[in-house]
CSV table of C-alpha atoms in Angstrom, one decimal:
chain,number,residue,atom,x,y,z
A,1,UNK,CA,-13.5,-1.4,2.5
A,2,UNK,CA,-16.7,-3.8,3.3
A,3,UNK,CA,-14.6,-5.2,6.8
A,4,UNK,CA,-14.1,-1.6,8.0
A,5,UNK,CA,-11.4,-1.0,10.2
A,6,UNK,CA,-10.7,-4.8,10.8
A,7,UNK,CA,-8.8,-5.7,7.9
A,8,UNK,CA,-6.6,-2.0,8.4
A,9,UNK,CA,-6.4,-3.4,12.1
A,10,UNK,CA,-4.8,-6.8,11.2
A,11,UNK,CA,-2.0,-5.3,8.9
A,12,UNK,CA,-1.5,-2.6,11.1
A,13,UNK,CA,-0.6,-5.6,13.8
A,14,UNK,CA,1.1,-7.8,11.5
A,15,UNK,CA,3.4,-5.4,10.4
A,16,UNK,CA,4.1,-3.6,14.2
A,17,UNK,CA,4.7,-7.3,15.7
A,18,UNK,CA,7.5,-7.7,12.5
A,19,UNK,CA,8.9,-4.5,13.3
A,20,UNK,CA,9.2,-5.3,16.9
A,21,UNK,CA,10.5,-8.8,16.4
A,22,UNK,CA,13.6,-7.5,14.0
A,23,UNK,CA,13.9,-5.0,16.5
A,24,UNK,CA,14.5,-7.0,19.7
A,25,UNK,CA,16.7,-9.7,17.4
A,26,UNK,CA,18.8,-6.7,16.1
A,27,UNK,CA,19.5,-5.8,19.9
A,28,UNK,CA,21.5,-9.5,20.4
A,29,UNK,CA,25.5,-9.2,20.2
A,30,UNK,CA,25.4,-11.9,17.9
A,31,UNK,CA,23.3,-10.2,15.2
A,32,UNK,CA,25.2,-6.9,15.5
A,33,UNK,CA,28.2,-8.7,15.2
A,34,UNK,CA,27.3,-10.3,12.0
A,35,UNK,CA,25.6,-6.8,10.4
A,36,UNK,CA,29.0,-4.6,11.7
A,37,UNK,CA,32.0,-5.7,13.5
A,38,UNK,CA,32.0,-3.6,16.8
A,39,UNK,CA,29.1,-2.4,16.8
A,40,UNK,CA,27.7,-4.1,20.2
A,41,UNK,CA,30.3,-2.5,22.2
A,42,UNK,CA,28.7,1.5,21.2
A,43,UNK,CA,26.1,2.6,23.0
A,44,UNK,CA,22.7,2.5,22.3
A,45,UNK,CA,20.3,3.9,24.5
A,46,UNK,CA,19.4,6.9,22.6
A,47,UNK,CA,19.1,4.9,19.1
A,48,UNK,CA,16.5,2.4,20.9
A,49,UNK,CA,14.6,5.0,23.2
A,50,UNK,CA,13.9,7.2,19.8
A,51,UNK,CA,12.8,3.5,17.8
A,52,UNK,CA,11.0,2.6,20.8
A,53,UNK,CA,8.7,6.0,20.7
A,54,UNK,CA,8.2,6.1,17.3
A,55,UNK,CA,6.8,2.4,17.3
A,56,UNK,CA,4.9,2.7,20.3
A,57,UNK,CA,3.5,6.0,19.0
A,58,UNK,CA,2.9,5.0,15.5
A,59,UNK,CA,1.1,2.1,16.7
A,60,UNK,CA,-1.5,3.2,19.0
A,61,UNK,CA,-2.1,6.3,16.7
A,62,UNK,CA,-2.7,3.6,13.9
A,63,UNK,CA,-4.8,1.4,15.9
A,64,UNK,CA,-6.7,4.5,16.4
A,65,UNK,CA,-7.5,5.8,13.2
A,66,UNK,CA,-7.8,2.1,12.4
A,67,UNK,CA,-11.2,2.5,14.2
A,68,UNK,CA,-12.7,5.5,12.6
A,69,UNK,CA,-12.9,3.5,9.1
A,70,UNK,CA,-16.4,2.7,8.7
A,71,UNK,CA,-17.7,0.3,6.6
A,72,UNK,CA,-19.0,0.5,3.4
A,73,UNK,CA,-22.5,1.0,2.8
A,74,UNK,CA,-23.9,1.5,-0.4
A,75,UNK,CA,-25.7,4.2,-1.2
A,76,UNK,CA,-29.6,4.0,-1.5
A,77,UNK,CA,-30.4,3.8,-5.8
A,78,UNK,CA,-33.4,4.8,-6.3
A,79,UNK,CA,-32.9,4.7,-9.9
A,80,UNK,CA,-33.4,8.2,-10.2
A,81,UNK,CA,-29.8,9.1,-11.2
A,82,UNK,CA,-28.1,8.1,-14.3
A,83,UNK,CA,-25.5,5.6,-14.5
A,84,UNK,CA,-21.6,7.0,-14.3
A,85,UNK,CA,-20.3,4.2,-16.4
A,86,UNK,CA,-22.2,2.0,-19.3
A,87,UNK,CA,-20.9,-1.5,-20.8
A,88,UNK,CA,-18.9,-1.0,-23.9
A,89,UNK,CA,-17.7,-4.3,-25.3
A,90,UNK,CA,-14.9,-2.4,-27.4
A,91,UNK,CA,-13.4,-0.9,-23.7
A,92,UNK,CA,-10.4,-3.0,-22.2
A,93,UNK,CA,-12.7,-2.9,-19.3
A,94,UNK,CA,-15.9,-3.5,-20.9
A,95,UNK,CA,-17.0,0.0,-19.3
A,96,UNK,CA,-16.7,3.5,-20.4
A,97,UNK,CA,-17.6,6.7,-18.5
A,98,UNK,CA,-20.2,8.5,-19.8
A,99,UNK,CA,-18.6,11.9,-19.0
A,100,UNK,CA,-15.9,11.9,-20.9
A,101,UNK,CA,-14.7,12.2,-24.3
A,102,UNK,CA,-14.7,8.8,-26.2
A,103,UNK,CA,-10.8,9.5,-28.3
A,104,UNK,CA,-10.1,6.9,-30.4
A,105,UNK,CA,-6.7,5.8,-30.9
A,106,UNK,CA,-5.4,4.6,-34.3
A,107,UNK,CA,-2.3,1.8,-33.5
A,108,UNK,CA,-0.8,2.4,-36.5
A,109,UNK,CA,0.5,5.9,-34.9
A,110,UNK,CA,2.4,4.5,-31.9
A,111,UNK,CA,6.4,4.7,-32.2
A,112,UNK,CA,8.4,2.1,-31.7
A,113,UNK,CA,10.7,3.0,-28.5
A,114,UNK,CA,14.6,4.2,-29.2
A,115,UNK,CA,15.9,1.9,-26.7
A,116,UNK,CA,15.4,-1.3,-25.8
A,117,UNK,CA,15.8,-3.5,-22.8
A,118,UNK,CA,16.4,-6.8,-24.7
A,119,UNK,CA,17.2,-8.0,-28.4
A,120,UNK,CA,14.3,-8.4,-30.9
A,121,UNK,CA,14.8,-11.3,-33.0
């Protein structure tokens, strides 16, 4: 959130530049020979004309919403609002929010499950 759009922009390319590699390598007679035995002899215009719009689609459209994530700016505390969460050193997370309902849980209550995935011994 603090790099904005940059770090959306770098995945966003990373992962288009994979699709397009394993695209192109799963156009070679070789490769479709390995995956399924007669497959380079079908035709396949229509298959890659749809992939190839979808990518090329999906990628500018993503490299264009990749620009309208702003970065993050903190609001401006004045110290006039009270604190959403406060430091509880009996929280897991050693914060609580304020808001809600503090339920206790007693561990003595919790059922030991029907089925197991391995042998207790």
């Amino acid at each position: 959130v603090k790099a904005g759009g940059r770090a959306a922009l770098e995945s966003i390319v990373f992962s288009a530049l994979s699709v397009a590699v394993i695209f192109v390598l799963s156009d070679i007679d070789l490769v479709q020979q390995f995956i399924i035995v007669g497959s380079e002899k079908c035709n396949q215009d229509g298959v890659n004309l749809c992939v190839g719009i979808w990518w090329s689609v999906s990628f500018i459209l993503s490299v264009a919403f990749s620009r309208r994530i702003e970065k993050y700016k903190p609001a401006f505390d004045d110290g006039s609002q009270e604190p959403v969460v406060v430091e509880d050193q009996e929280s897991p997370v050693g914060y609580k929010v304020k808001a809600l309902p503090d339920f206790r849980l007693d561990q003595s209550l919790n059922a030991k499950p029907l089925f197991t995935a391995c042998d207790e011994r």
